[in-house]
PDB file of C-alpha atoms in Angstrom:
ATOM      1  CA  UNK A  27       4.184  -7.878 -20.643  1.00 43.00           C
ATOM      2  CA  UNK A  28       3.484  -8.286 -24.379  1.00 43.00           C
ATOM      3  CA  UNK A  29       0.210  -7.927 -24.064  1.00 40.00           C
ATOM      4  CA  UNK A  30      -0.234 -10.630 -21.651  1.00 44.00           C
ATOM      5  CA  UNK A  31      -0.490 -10.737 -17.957  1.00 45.00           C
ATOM      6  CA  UNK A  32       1.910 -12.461 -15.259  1.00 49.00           C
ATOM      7  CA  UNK A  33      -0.246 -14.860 -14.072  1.00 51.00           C
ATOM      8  CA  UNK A  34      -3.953 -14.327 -14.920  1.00 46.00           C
ATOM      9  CA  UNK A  35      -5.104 -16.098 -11.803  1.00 50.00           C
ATOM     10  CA  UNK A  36      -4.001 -13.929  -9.469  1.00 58.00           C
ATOM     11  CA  UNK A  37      -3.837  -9.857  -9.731  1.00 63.00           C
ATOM     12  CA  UNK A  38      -0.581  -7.961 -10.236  1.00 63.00           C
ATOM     13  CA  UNK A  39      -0.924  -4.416  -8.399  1.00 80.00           C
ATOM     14  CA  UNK A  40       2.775  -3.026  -8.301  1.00 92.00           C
ATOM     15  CA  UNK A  41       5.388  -2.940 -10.027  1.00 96.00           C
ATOM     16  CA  UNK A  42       8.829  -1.568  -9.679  1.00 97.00           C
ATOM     17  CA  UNK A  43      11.440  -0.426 -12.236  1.00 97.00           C
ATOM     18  CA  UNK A  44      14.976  -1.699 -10.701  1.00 97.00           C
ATOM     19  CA  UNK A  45      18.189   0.336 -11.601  1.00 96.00           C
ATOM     20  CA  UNK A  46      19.351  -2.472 -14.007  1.00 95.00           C
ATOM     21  CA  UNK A  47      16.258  -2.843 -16.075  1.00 95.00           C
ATOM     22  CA  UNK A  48      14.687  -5.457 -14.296  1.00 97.00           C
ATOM     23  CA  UNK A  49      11.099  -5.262 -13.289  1.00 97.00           C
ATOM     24  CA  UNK A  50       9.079  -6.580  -9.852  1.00 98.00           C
ATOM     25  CA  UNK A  51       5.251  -7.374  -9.652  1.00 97.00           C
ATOM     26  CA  UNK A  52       3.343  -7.780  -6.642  1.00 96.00           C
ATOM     27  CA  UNK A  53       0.694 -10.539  -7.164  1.00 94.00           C
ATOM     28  CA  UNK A  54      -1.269  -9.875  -4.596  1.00 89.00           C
ATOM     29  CA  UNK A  55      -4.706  -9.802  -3.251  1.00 83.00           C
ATOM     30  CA  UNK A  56      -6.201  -8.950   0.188  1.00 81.00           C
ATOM     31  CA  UNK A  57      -5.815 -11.161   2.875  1.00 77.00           C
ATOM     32  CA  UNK A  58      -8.821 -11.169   4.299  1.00 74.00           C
ATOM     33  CA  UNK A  59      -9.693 -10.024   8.007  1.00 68.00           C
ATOM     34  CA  UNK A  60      -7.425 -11.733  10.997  1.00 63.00           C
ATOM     35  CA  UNK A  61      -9.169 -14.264  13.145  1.00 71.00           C
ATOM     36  CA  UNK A  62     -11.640 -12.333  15.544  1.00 65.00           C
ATOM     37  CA  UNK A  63     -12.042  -9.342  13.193  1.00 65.00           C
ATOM     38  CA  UNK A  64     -14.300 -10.567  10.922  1.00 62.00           C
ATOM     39  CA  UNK A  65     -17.910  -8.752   9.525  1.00 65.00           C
ATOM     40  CA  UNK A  66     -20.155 -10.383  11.049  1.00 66.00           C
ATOM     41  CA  UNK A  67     -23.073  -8.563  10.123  1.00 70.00           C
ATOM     42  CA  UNK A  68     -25.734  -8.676   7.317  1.00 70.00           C
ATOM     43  CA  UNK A  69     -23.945  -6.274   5.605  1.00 64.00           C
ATOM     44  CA  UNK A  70     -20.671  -7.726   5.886  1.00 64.00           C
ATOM     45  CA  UNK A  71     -22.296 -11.027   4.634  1.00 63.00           C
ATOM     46  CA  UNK A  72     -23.559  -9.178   1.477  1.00 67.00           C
ATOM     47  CA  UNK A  73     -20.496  -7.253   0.879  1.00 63.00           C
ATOM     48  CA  UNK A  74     -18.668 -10.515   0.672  1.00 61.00           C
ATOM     49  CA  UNK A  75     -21.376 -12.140  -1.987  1.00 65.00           C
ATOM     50  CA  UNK A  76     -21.578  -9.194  -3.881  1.00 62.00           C
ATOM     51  CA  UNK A  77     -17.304  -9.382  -4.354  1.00 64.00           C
ATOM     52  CA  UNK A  78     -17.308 -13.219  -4.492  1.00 64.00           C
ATOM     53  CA  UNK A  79     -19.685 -12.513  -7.862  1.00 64.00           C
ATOM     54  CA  UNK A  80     -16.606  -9.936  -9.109  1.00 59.00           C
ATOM     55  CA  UNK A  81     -14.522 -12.497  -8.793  1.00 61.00           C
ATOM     56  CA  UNK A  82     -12.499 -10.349  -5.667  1.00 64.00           C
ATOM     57  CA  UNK A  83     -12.579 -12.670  -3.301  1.00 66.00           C
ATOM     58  CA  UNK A  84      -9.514 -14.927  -4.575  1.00 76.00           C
ATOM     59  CA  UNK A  85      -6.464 -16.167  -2.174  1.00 80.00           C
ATOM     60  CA  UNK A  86      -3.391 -14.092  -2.792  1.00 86.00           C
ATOM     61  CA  UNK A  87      -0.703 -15.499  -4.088  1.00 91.00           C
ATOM     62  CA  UNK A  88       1.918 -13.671  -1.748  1.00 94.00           C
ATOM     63  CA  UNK A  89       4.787 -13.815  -4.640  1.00 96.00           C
ATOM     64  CA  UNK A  90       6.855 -11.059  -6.668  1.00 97.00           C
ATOM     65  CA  UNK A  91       7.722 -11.970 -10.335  1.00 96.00           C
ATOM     66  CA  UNK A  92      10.966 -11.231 -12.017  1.00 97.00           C
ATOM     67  CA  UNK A  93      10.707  -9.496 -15.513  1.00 97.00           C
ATOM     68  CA  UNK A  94      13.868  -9.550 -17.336  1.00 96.00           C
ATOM     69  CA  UNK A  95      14.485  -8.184 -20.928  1.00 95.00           C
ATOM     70  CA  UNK A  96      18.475  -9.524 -20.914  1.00 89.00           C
ATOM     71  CA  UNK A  97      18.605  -8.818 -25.126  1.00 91.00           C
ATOM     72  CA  UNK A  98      16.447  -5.241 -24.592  1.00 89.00           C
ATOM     73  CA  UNK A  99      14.340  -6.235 -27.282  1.00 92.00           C
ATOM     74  CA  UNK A 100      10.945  -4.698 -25.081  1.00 90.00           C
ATOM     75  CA  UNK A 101      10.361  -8.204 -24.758  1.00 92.00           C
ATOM     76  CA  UNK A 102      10.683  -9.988 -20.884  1.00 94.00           C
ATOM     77  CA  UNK A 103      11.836 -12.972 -21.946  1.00 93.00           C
ATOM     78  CA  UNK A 104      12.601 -14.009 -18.248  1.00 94.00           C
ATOM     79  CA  UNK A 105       9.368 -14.482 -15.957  1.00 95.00           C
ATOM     80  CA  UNK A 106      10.365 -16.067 -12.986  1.00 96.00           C
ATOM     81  CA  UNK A 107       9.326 -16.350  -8.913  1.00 96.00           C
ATOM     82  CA  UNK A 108      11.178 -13.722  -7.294  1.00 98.00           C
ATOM     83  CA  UNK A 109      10.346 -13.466  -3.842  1.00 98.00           C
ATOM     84  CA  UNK A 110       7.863 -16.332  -2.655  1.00 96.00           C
ATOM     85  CA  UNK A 111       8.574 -16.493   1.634  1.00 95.00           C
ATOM     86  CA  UNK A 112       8.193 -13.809   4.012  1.00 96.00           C
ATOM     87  CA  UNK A 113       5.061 -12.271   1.845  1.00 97.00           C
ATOM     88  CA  UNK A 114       1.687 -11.476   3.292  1.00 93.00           C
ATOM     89  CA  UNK A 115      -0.626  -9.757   0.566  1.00 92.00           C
ATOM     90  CA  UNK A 116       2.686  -7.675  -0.370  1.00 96.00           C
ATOM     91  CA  UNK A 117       1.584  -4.463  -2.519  1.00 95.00           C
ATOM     92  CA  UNK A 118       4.419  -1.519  -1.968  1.00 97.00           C
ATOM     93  CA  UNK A 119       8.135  -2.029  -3.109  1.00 98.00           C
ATOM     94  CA  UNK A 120      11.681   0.229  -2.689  1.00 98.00           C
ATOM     95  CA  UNK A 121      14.916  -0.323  -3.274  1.00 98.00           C
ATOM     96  CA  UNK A 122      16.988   1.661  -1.217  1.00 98.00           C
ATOM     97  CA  UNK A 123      21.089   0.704  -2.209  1.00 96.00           C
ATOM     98  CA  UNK A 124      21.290  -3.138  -1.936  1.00 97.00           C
ATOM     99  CA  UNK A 125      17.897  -3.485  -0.229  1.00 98.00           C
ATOM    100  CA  UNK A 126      14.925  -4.602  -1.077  1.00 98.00           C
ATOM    101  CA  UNK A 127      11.848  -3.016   1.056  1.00 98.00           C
ATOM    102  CA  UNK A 128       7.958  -4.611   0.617  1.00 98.00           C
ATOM    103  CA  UNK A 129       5.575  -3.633   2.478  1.00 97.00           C
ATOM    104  CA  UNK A 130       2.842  -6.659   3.700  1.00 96.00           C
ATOM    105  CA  UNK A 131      -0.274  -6.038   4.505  1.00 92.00           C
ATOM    106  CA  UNK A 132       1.064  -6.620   8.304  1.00 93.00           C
ATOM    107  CA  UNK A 133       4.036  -5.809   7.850  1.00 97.00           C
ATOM    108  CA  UNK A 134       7.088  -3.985   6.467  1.00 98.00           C
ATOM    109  CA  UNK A 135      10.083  -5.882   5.874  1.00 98.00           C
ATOM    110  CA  UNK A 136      13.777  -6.053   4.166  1.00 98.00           C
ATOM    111  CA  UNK A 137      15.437  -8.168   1.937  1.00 98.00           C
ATOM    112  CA  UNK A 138      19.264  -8.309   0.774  1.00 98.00           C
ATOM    113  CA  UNK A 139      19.165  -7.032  -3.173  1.00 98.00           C
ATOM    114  CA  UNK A 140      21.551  -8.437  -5.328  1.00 97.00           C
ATOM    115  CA  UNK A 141      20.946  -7.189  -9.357  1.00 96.00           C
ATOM    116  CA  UNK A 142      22.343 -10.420 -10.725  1.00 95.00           C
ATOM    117  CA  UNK A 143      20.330 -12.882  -9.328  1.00 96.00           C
ATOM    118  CA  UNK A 144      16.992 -14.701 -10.321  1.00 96.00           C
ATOM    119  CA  UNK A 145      15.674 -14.588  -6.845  1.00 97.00           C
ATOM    120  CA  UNK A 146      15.708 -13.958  -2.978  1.00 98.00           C
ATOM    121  CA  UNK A 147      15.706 -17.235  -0.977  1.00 95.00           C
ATOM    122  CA  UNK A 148      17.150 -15.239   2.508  1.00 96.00           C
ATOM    123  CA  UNK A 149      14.512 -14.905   4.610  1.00 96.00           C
ATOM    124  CA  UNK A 150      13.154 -11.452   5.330  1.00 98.00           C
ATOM    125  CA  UNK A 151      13.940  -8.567   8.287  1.00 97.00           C
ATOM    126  CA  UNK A 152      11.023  -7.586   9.413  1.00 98.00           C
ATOM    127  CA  UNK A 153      11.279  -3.267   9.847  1.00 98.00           C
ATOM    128  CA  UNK A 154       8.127  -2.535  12.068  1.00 98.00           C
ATOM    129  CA  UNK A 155       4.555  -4.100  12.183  1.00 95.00           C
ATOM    130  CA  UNK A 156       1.957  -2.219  10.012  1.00 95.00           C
ATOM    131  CA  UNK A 157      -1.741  -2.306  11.173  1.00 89.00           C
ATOM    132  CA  UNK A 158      -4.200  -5.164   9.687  1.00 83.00           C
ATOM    133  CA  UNK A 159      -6.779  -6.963  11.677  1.00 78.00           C
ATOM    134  CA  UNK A 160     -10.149  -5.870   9.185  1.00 73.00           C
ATOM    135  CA  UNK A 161      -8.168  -5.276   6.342  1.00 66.00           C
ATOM    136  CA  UNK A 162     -10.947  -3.189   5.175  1.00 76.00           C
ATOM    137  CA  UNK A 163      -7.969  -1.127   3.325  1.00 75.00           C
ATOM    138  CA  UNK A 164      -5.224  -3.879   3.151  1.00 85.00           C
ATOM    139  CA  UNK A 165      -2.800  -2.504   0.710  1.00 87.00           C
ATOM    140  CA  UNK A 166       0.162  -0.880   2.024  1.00 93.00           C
ATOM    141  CA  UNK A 167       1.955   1.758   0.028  1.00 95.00           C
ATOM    142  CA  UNK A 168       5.156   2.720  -0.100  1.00 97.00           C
ATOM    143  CA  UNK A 169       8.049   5.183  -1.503  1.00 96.00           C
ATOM    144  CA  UNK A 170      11.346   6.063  -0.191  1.00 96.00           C
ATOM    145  CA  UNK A 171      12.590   9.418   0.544  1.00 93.00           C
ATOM    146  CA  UNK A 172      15.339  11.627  -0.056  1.00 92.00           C
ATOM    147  CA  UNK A 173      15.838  11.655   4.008  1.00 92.00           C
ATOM    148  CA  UNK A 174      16.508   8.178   4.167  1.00 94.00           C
ATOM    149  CA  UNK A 175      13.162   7.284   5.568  1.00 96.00           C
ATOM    150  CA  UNK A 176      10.689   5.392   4.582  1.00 97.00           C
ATOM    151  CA  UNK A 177       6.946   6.193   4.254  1.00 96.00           C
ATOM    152  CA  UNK A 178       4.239   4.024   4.073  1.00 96.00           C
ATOM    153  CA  UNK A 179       0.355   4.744   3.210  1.00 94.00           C
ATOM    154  CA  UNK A 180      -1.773   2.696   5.135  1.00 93.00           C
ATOM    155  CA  UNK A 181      -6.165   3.393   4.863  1.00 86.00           C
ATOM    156  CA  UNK A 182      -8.752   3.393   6.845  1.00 82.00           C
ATOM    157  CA  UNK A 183      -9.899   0.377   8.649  1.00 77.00           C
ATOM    158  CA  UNK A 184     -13.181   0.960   7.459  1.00 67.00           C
ATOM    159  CA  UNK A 185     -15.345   3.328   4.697  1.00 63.00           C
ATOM    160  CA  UNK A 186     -16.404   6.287   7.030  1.00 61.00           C
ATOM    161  CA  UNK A 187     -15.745   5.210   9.880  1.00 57.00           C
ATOM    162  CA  UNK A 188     -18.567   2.579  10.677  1.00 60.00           C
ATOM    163  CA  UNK A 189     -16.440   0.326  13.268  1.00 65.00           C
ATOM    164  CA  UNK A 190     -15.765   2.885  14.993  1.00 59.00           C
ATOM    165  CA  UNK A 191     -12.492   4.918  15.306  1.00 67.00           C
ATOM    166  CA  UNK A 192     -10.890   2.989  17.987  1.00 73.00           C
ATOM    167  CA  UNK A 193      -9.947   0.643  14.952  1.00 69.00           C
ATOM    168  CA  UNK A 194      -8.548   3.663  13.254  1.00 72.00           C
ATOM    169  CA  UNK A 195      -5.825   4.214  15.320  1.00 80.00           C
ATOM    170  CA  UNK A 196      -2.588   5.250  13.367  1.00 83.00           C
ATOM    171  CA  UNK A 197      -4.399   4.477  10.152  1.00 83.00           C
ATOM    172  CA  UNK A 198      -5.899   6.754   7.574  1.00 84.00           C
ATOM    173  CA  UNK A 199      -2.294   7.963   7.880  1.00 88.00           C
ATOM    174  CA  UNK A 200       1.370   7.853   6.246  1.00 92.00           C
ATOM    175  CA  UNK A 201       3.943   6.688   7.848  1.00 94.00           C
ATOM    176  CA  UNK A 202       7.402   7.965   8.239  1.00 95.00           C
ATOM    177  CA  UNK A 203       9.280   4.890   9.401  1.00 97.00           C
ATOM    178  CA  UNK A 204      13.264   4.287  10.243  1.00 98.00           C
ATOM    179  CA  UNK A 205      14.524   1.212   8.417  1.00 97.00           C
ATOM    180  CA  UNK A 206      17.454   1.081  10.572  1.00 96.00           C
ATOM    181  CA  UNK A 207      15.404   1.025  13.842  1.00 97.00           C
ATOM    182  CA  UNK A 208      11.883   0.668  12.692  1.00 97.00           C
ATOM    183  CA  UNK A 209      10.762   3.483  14.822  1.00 97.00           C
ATOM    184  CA  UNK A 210       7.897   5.640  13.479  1.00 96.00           C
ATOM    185  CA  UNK A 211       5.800   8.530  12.922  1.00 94.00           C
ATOM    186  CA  UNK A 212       2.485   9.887  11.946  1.00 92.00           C
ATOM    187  CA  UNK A 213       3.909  11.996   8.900  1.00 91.00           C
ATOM    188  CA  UNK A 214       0.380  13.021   7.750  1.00 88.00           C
ATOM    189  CA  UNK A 215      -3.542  11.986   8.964  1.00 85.00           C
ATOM    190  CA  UNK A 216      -6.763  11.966   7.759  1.00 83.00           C
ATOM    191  CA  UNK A 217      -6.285  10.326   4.346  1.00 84.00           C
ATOM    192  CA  UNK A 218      -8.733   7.477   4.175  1.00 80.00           C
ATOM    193  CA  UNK A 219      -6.930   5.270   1.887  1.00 85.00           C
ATOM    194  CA  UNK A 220      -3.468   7.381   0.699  1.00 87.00           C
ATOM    195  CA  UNK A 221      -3.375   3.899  -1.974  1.00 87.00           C
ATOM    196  CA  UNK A 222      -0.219   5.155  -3.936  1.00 89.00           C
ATOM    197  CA  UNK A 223       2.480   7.508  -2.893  1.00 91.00           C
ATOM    198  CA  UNK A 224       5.868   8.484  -4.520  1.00 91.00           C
ATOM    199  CA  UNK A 225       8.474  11.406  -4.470  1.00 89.00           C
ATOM    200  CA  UNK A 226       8.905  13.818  -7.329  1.00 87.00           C
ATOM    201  CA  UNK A 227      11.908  12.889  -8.403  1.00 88.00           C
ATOM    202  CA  UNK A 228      14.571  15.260  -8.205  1.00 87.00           C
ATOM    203  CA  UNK A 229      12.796  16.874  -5.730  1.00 85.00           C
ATOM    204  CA  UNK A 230      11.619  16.247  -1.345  1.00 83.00           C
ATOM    205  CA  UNK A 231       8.006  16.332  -2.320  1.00 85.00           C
ATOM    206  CA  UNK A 232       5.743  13.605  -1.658  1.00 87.00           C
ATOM    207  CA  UNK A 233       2.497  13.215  -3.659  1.00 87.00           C
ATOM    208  CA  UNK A 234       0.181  10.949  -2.815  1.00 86.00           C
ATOM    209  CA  UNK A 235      -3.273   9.490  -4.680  1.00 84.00           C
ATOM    210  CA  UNK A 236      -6.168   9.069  -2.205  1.00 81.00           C
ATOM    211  CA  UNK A 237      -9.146   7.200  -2.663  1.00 73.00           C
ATOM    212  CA  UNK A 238     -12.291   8.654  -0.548  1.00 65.00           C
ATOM    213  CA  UNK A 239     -15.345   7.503   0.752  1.00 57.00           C
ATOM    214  CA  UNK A 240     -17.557   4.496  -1.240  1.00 59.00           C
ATOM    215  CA  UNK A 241     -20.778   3.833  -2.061  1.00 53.00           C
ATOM    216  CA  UNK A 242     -22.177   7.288  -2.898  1.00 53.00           C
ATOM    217  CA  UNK A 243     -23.451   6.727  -6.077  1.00 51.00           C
ATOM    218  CA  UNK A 244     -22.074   7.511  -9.424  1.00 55.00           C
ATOM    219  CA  UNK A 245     -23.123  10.804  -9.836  1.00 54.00           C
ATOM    220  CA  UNK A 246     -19.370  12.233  -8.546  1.00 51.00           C
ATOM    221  CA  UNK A 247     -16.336  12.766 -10.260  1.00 50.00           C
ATOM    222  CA  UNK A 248     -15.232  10.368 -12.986  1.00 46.00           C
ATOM    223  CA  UNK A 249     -13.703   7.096 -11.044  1.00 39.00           C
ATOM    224  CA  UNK A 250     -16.631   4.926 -10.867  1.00 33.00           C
ATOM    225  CA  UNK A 251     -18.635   3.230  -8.398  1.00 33.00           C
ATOM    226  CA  UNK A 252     -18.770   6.196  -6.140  1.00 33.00           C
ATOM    227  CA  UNK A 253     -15.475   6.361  -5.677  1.00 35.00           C
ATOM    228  CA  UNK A 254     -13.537  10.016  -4.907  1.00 38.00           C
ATOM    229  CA  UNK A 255      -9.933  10.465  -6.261  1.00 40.00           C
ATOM    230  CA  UNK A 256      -7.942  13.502  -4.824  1.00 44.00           C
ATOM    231  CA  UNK A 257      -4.187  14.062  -5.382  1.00 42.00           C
ATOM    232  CA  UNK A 258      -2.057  15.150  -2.234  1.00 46.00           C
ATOM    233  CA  UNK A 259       0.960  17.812  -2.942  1.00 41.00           C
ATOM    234  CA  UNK A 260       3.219  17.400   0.180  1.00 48.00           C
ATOM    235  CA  UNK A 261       3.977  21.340   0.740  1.00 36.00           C
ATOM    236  CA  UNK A 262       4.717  22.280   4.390  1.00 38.00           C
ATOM    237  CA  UNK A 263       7.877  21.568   6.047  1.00 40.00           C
ATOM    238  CA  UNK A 264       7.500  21.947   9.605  1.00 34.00           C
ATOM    239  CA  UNK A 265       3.865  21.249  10.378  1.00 34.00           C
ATOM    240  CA  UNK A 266       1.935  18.236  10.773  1.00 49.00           C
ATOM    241  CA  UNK A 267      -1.287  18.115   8.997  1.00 52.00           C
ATOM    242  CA  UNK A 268      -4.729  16.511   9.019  1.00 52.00           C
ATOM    243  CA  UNK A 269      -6.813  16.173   6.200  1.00 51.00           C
ATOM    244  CA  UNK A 270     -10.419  14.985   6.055  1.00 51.00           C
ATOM    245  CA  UNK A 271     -10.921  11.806   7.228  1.00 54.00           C
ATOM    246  CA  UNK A 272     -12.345  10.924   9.532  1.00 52.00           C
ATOM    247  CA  UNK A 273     -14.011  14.114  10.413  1.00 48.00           C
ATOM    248  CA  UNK A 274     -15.194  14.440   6.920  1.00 47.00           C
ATOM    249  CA  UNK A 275     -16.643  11.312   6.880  1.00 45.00           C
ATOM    250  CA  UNK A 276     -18.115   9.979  10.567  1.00 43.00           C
ATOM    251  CA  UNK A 277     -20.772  11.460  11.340  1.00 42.00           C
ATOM    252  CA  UNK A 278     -20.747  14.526   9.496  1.00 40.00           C
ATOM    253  CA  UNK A 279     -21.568  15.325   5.812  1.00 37.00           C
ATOM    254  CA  UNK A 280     -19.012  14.365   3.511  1.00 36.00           C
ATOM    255  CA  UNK A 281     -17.747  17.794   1.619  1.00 35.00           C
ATOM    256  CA  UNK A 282     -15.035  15.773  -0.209  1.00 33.00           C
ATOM    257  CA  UNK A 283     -11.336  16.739   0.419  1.00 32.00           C
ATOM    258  CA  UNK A 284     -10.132  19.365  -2.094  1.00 30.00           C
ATOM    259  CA  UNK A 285      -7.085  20.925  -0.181  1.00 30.00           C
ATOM    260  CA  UNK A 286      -4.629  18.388   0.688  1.00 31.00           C
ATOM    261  CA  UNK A 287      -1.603  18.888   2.293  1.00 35.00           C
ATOM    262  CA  UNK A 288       1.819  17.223   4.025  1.00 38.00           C
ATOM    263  CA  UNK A 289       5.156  18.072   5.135  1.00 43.00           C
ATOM    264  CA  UNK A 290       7.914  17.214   2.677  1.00 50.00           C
ATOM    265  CA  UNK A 291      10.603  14.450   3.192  1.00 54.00           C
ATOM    266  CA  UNK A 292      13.249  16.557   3.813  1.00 50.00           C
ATOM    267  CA  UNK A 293      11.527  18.946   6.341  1.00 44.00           C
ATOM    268  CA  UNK A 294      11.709  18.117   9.841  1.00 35.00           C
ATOM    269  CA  UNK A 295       9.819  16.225  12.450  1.00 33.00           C
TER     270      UNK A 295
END
């Protein structure tokens, strides 16, 4: 804001307009695997060097940050510590009437919502668990629909499928979750890393932006360091669908994924 970052230690990845102005970051970083999941291999080992030199392999600060502009000058004159318990490498946000919904990086989880205060000390309802253990794709994405579900992107546990798909279960995948019961459903598979997803507004269709498989070289679509973008247009109703990953990706040639598809929030199942 102004030019300057929240807190230049960490790294803001979200952020969420609230109805009254007010605006949340995630600062945020990846967790790192869960005890007994970790690479050990050479790779692994090298992957971890290689980040530790981009300066990626920093502790998260599991915290949101208040902005508030209170004289609407464009200026957030208010920075404060928003949310700062109940926060595990927290990335997507929604407010859904007077609550608050982040998703973890294990987790999704509720908080009361109240637009005149400074904070949230109540501690959190958790919704439903969300897969971790790697973390190879940590962030958890998030939107809320016009059926009054939720639905949450969660990647791959691994590029192309390496660790085998075992590890994959109910991954590459977004969610369609309850937040009254927490119950949930595969709303659409094979989308290695669906990393941000949001509904048209005015509308029940759900894009999302999906990152692809790394480490093909850069001679691909602009993005950078081998790295695929392809935009999802949520268009059929009644059908699930599967996309490319993983059959794309383990064990086959890669031939991209160029004809994405969903079923829209308001459609059944």
């Amino acid at each position: 804001v102004n030019g300057n970052p929240v807190n230049a230690n960490v790294d803001p990845r979200t952020l969420l307009v609230l109805p009254n102005g007010d605006v949340l970051v995630t600062e945020t970083a990846s967790p790192g695997p869960d005890r007994g999941s970790e690479d050990r291999s050479i790779r692994g080992a090298l992957m971890y060097t290689l980040q530790g030199e981009a300066g990626a392999n920093v502790r998260s600060a599991d915290r949101i940050m208040l902005l508030r502009d209170a004289d609407h000058d464009g200026v957030a004159e208010l920075r404060l510590p928003y949310i700062v318990q109940g926060l595990r490498s927290p990335y997507g946000m929604a407010l859904v009437g007077n609550t608050l919904y982040v998703a973890n990086a294990d987790a999704l989880v509720a908080y009361p919502y109240d637009p005149r205060a400074t904070g949230i000390a109540t501690p959190p309802r958790q919704v439903t668990w969300l897969p971790a253990q790697r973390n190879h794709h940590w962030t958890k994405s998030l939107a809320a629909g016009p059926d009054g579900m939720l639905y949450v992107g969660v990647g791959s546990n691994s590029n192309v499928g390496e660790h085998g798909l075992r590890e994959e279960r109910e991954r590459a995948a977004i969610w369609r979750v309850d937040p009254r019961t927490g119950r949930h459903s595969l709303y659409a598979t094979g989308l290695r890393n669906p990393a941000a997803i949001a509904v048209l507004p005015g509308t029940d269709t759900l894009y999302a932006a999906v990152n692809e498989r790394d480490m093909l070289g850069s001679d691909l679509v602009p993005g950078g360091g081998g790295l695929e973008q392809d935009i999802l247009n949520a268009s059929n109703k009644t059908g699930g669908s599967r996309s490319g990953y993983d059959i794309g990706h383990n064990g086959h040639p890669s031939k991209g994924v160029s004809a994405l598809s969903s079923r829209q929030p308001g459609g059944a199942g």
